[in-house]
Amino acid sequence: MQQQEKKPTLVLYGNCQLSCAKYILECLPRITDQFDIGFGTSIEIDNGIDDYNCVDQEILKRCQFLVEQIAEEEMASRFVPFSQTELLPKDVKRYKIPSLSGALYWPTHFHDFRNKDYRELEKYSGKGPYPVGDRVINNMIRDGADPNTVAQEYIESDFGALMNLARLFEMWNYCGTQRDLDSDIQIHSYVLENLQKKQLFYTIRHPTMEMMAVYVASILDALGLLYSTYWDDVQKITYDPIEEYHFPVHPSIGASYGMEWITPEKTYRHYNNGSFSFPEFIYRYAHFTH
Amino acid sequence: MSANIEKLQQVISSYFGTSEPIDESTVAADIDGWDSLAHASLMIRVEEEFDVQFPMEAIWKLKNVGEMASLIAKLREGA
């Protein structure tokens, strides 16, 4: 029997956004008929695994397209660049793509120190009950404040009065524009145009499925692989791999930026524990309820 | 140690709620929570505390706290 020739590969190298893009691409038969999809993470993690950021060599040898996320802004970036160029075929086509940032929604984003005691819990995927959190709440809790008081103060605070949100927008917009300029695939104008109309991020680095569908369409378009029924196929994907936890956007931030989708009825998911309104979520978060 | 560095120490420590030592050589990776996304908000706080406005392109090119202090000094001299 003749051995079937293996397909060429389309390899994605980047953060959780490209991992999610891999998932979407693997749900598209029109793409998987032509390519195997590979992925390597650019996230720097000190886990003792030497080749943690490497892509499988066999996948790289068949690589026709390599899509690499560019580093985030230089200072404070935890980014490991792609380092296996010597394993790629000579005729590989390489494209740079920007990462997506929801930093504008959560100016006081923080990794909650309380997670470390709960990372062993299987239901939280090693990340702890609140993989993203808030610095203001964290600092008050760390100082020993009562969680009810912390939650109430946070809910009642006006971010527009506490910090220069116009300057934050200026910085966020500058970064998004720069990332686009440094890439072969551009995405910032879509984010900018839709920021007020719809929710584009669940957490600071996790885009919604709708945003991810646009992101993947941009990739396919650049590679010359976007096809007429793509949007129909994407609609059929029922599972969202990065949707399991959200972090609520403070209504005063939503109001400052004119985000129409932030209404009193808006809820935010916390794993399988339910979806909660902004105040409910903040009380639960302050108490670290899970 | 310059006055800028001392004040920066206070601003950064209070911003991240950390007691980690901070000096000219401190880089973002030394402070828990100082990632590229927190950087923008921190820089706004620093701008407010020192009454300066960083050139946009400089904000992302600073290598450490010492460079930040030098840039603040330069901006204040030119004010």
XYZ file of C-alpha atoms in Angstrom:
369
model
C 0.000 0.000 0.000
C 1.314 3.428 -0.921
C 1.991 5.602 2.084
C -0.140 8.752 2.079
C 1.955 11.898 1.809
C 1.654 14.145 4.811
C 0.039 17.527 4.387
C 1.993 20.774 4.613
C 1.611 22.626 7.883
C 0.384 26.049 8.871
C 2.217 26.935 12.065
C 1.168 29.578 14.572
C 3.643 30.927 17.133
C 2.372 33.251 19.814
C 0.310 33.532 22.969
C -3.087 32.136 24.002
C -4.692 34.101 21.157
C -2.855 32.052 18.550
C -3.574 28.895 20.510
C -7.261 29.789 20.167
C -6.699 30.583 16.473
C -5.305 27.057 16.085
C -8.464 25.663 17.612
C -10.628 27.665 15.197
C -8.554 26.638 12.174
C -8.830 22.995 13.186
C -12.628 23.384 13.151
C -12.547 24.422 9.477
C -12.519 21.402 7.132
C -11.635 23.639 4.189
C -8.377 24.429 5.963
C -7.641 21.081 7.572
C -8.121 19.358 4.198
C -5.081 21.301 3.029
C -2.955 21.730 6.155
C -2.035 20.297 9.514
C -2.026 23.092 12.057
C 0.948 23.537 14.393
C 1.418 25.779 17.402
C 4.211 26.992 19.645
C 3.832 29.276 22.625
C 5.760 32.543 22.933
C 4.843 32.902 26.594
C 7.828 32.882 28.929
C 7.173 30.467 31.778
C 9.764 29.278 34.229
C 8.598 25.681 34.423
C 11.947 23.933 34.002
C 11.069 22.557 30.560
C 13.943 23.404 28.173
C 11.978 23.176 24.939
C 8.731 24.648 26.282
C 8.658 27.341 23.581
C 9.658 25.006 20.727
C 7.394 23.775 17.961
C 7.503 20.067 17.141
C 10.340 19.564 14.632
C 8.341 17.238 12.388
C 5.638 19.921 12.090
C 8.212 22.581 11.239
C 9.801 20.505 8.470
C 6.492 20.562 6.584
C 5.796 24.212 7.273
C 4.351 26.185 4.369
C 3.136 29.155 6.400
C 4.498 30.453 9.698
C 2.450 33.111 11.461
C 4.381 34.734 14.308
C 2.987 37.108 16.863
C 5.259 40.077 17.416
C 6.475 40.972 20.887
C 4.376 43.241 22.996
C 5.826 46.573 23.953
C 9.473 46.299 24.840
C 9.436 47.081 28.536
C 7.678 44.529 30.677
C 7.249 42.066 27.853
C 7.418 38.362 28.729
C 7.965 37.173 25.201
C 10.126 34.408 23.803
C 10.812 34.960 20.081
C 10.607 32.100 17.595
C 14.024 30.445 17.599
C 13.789 27.508 15.197
C 14.311 29.229 11.854
C 16.970 26.693 10.856
C 14.368 23.914 10.910
C 12.023 25.633 8.444
C 11.947 24.782 4.744
C 13.661 27.412 2.584
C 10.454 28.366 0.773
C 8.360 28.891 3.927
C 6.209 32.018 3.898
C 6.410 33.965 7.167
C 3.907 36.531 8.405
C 3.954 38.721 11.473
C 0.722 39.379 13.333
C 0.065 41.726 16.274
C -1.197 40.495 19.607
C -4.546 41.831 20.794
C -4.816 43.841 23.973
C -7.868 44.646 26.054
C -5.806 46.830 28.383
C -8.180 49.715 27.893
C -11.021 47.829 29.613
C -8.994 46.961 32.707
C -6.501 49.701 33.628
C -5.949 48.150 37.063
C -5.528 44.595 35.799
C -3.455 42.381 38.116
C -2.616 38.745 38.711
C -4.187 37.998 42.076
C -1.662 36.827 44.672
C -4.359 34.690 46.320
C -4.429 32.270 43.361
C -1.214 30.557 44.373
C -2.921 28.651 47.171
C -5.488 27.196 44.793
C -3.545 26.354 41.639
C -3.680 22.645 42.385
C -7.456 22.649 41.970
C -8.126 20.801 38.742
C -11.241 22.759 37.875
C -9.187 25.961 37.547
C -6.686 24.552 35.034
C -3.684 25.309 37.229
C -4.400 29.032 37.138
C -6.360 29.461 40.305
C -9.935 30.660 40.778
C -9.272 34.205 39.474
C -6.578 34.083 36.767
C -7.079 37.798 36.198
C -7.845 40.270 38.920
C -7.674 43.860 39.997
C -4.757 45.685 41.604
C -6.866 48.155 43.581
C -8.894 45.380 45.203
C -5.774 43.280 45.739
C -3.873 46.057 47.483
C -6.764 46.791 49.853
C -7.226 43.089 50.655
C -3.484 42.734 51.222
C -3.670 45.635 53.658
C -6.284 43.717 55.638
C -9.424 45.617 54.631
C -12.791 43.929 54.988
C -13.817 42.371 51.613
C -17.344 43.830 51.819
C -15.951 47.329 52.307
C -13.396 46.777 49.536
C -16.070 45.615 47.101
C -18.401 48.488 47.956
C -15.653 51.114 47.590
C -14.559 49.636 44.285
C -18.082 49.473 42.895
C -18.735 53.091 43.855
C -15.429 54.431 42.555
C -15.248 56.598 39.459
C -12.244 55.626 37.357
C -12.689 58.717 35.226
C -11.912 60.818 38.301
C -9.193 58.495 39.635
C -6.999 58.282 36.565
C -6.434 59.933 33.235
C -8.417 57.579 30.996
C -7.901 59.812 27.964
C -4.133 59.375 28.363
C -4.619 55.621 28.781
C -6.549 55.544 25.522
C -3.758 57.503 23.850
C -1.157 54.953 25.029
C -3.293 51.927 24.140
C -4.050 53.356 20.704
C -0.379 54.131 20.108
C 0.612 50.558 20.980
C -2.082 49.023 18.782
C -1.078 51.222 15.869
C 2.613 50.444 16.354
C 1.965 46.716 16.530
C 0.068 46.933 13.245
C 2.899 48.900 11.638
C 5.381 46.241 12.751
C 3.234 43.407 11.345
C 2.206 41.985 7.980
C -1.378 41.549 9.201
C -3.312 44.527 10.564
C -6.110 44.319 13.147
C -6.139 47.501 15.243
C -8.570 49.454 13.053
C -11.209 46.741 13.597
C -10.696 46.910 17.367
C -10.898 50.678 17.301
C -14.056 50.745 15.185
C -15.895 48.194 17.327
C -14.681 48.951 20.828
C -17.799 50.890 21.761
C -20.313 48.704 19.963
C -19.503 45.217 21.230
C -17.530 43.274 23.784
C -14.209 42.335 22.189
C -12.442 40.865 25.223
C -13.373 38.595 28.131
C -10.150 39.422 29.943
C -7.151 41.572 29.206
C -5.589 39.046 26.785
C -8.548 36.828 25.958
C -10.616 38.102 23.022
C -14.215 37.051 22.493
C -14.960 34.397 19.879
C -16.313 37.110 17.580
C -13.029 39.022 17.832
C -11.076 35.808 17.318
C -13.097 35.001 14.196
C -12.043 38.364 12.749
C -8.442 37.707 13.813
C -8.393 34.309 12.088
C -10.069 35.780 8.998
C -7.248 38.350 8.858
C -4.693 35.540 8.981
C -6.407 33.530 6.268
C -6.824 36.617 4.117
C -3.116 37.447 4.348
C -2.214 33.860 3.467
C -4.615 33.854 0.497
C -6.724 31.147 2.161
C -9.896 33.045 3.105
C -12.865 31.379 1.417
C -16.438 32.483 0.763
C -18.179 30.333 3.398
C -15.651 31.036 6.181
C -18.099 33.108 8.228
C -20.771 30.388 8.005
C -18.251 27.783 9.164
C -17.105 29.910 12.090
C -20.704 30.372 13.225
C -20.970 26.593 13.633
C -18.195 26.464 16.227
C -19.998 26.015 19.518
C -17.110 25.678 21.975
C -15.000 28.676 22.939
C -11.665 27.568 24.431
C -10.858 30.851 26.180
C -14.256 31.903 27.429
C -14.381 30.075 30.756
C -13.587 33.077 32.896
C -14.263 36.766 32.438
C -13.416 39.845 34.415
C -16.025 42.590 34.656
C -15.444 46.015 33.180
C -16.089 48.805 35.659
C -19.162 50.738 34.460
C -17.378 54.061 34.973
C -14.715 52.941 32.484
C -17.392 51.800 30.060
C -19.130 55.157 30.431
C -15.895 57.093 29.901
C -15.197 55.269 26.657
C -18.819 55.161 25.514
C -19.055 51.366 25.525
C -22.687 50.750 24.660
C -22.586 47.037 25.502
C -21.943 47.629 29.207
C -25.433 47.732 30.661
C -26.693 46.982 34.204
C -27.915 43.618 32.854
C -24.485 42.621 31.565
C -23.108 39.486 33.235
C -19.651 37.960 33.428
C -18.844 34.272 33.569
C -16.801 32.658 36.326
C -15.947 29.124 35.167
C -18.932 26.848 35.763
C -19.924 28.741 38.891
C -22.294 30.959 36.931
C -22.482 34.362 35.311
C -22.711 37.387 37.556
C -23.574 41.053 37.260
C -20.783 43.577 37.879
C -21.532 44.107 41.597
C -22.157 40.400 42.220
C -18.902 39.482 40.543
C -16.916 42.105 42.464
C -18.308 40.955 45.831
C -17.453 37.369 44.967
C -13.990 38.403 43.777
C -13.242 40.493 46.878
C -14.192 37.483 49.005
C -12.336 35.131 46.620
C -15.499 33.046 46.402
C -15.207 29.996 44.178
C 20.340 58.129 45.408
C 18.516 60.907 43.543
C 15.245 62.371 44.720
C 13.611 61.061 41.553
C 14.614 57.509 42.339
C 13.355 57.754 45.906
C 10.011 59.088 44.767
C 9.818 56.519 41.964
C 10.459 53.785 44.515
C 7.473 54.982 46.503
C 5.207 55.300 43.472
C 6.094 51.859 42.074
C 5.942 50.122 45.478
C 2.576 51.624 46.249
C 1.254 50.937 42.746
C 2.066 47.225 42.852
C 1.662 46.839 46.611
C 5.151 45.368 46.809
C 7.935 45.501 49.354
C 10.534 44.282 46.843
C 13.642 46.495 46.791
C 13.591 48.983 43.918
C 16.645 50.819 42.580
C 18.053 52.106 39.269
C 18.690 48.589 38.000
C 15.186 47.287 38.707
C 13.424 45.974 35.599
C 9.774 45.122 35.158
C 10.425 41.392 35.500
C 11.657 41.982 39.060
C 8.239 43.163 40.230
C 5.296 40.809 40.449
C 2.467 42.114 38.279
C 4.546 44.568 36.216
C 3.677 43.298 32.772
C 3.306 45.235 29.544
C -0.372 45.803 30.255
C 0.175 47.230 33.726
C 3.010 49.358 32.390
C 0.738 51.917 30.708
C -1.284 52.552 33.865
C 1.882 52.799 35.944
C 3.322 55.349 33.542
C 0.173 57.468 33.865
C 0.586 57.413 37.643
C 4.261 58.375 37.300
C 3.353 61.210 34.918
C 0.836 62.531 37.426
C 3.197 62.251 40.396
C 6.049 64.028 38.619
C 3.902 66.389 36.548
C 5.537 65.361 33.288
C 4.334 63.801 30.061
C 6.514 61.117 28.531
C 6.952 61.098 24.761
C 4.840 58.160 23.605
C 7.657 56.308 21.892
C 9.874 56.585 24.984
C 7.381 54.908 27.311
C 8.002 51.497 25.786
C 11.737 51.804 25.340
C 12.710 52.342 28.958
C 14.948 49.508 30.076
C 14.846 49.979 33.839
C 13.853 52.306 36.668
C 17.109 54.238 36.299
C 16.255 55.151 32.713
C 12.805 56.205 33.845
C 14.316 58.491 36.497
C 16.733 59.986 33.941
C 13.916 60.682 31.503
C 11.874 62.352 34.241
C 14.863 64.555 35.147
C 15.358 65.495 31.498
C 11.687 66.359 31.026
C 11.628 68.469 34.196
C 14.768 70.350 33.162
C 13.121 71.186 29.859
C 9.844 72.271 31.467
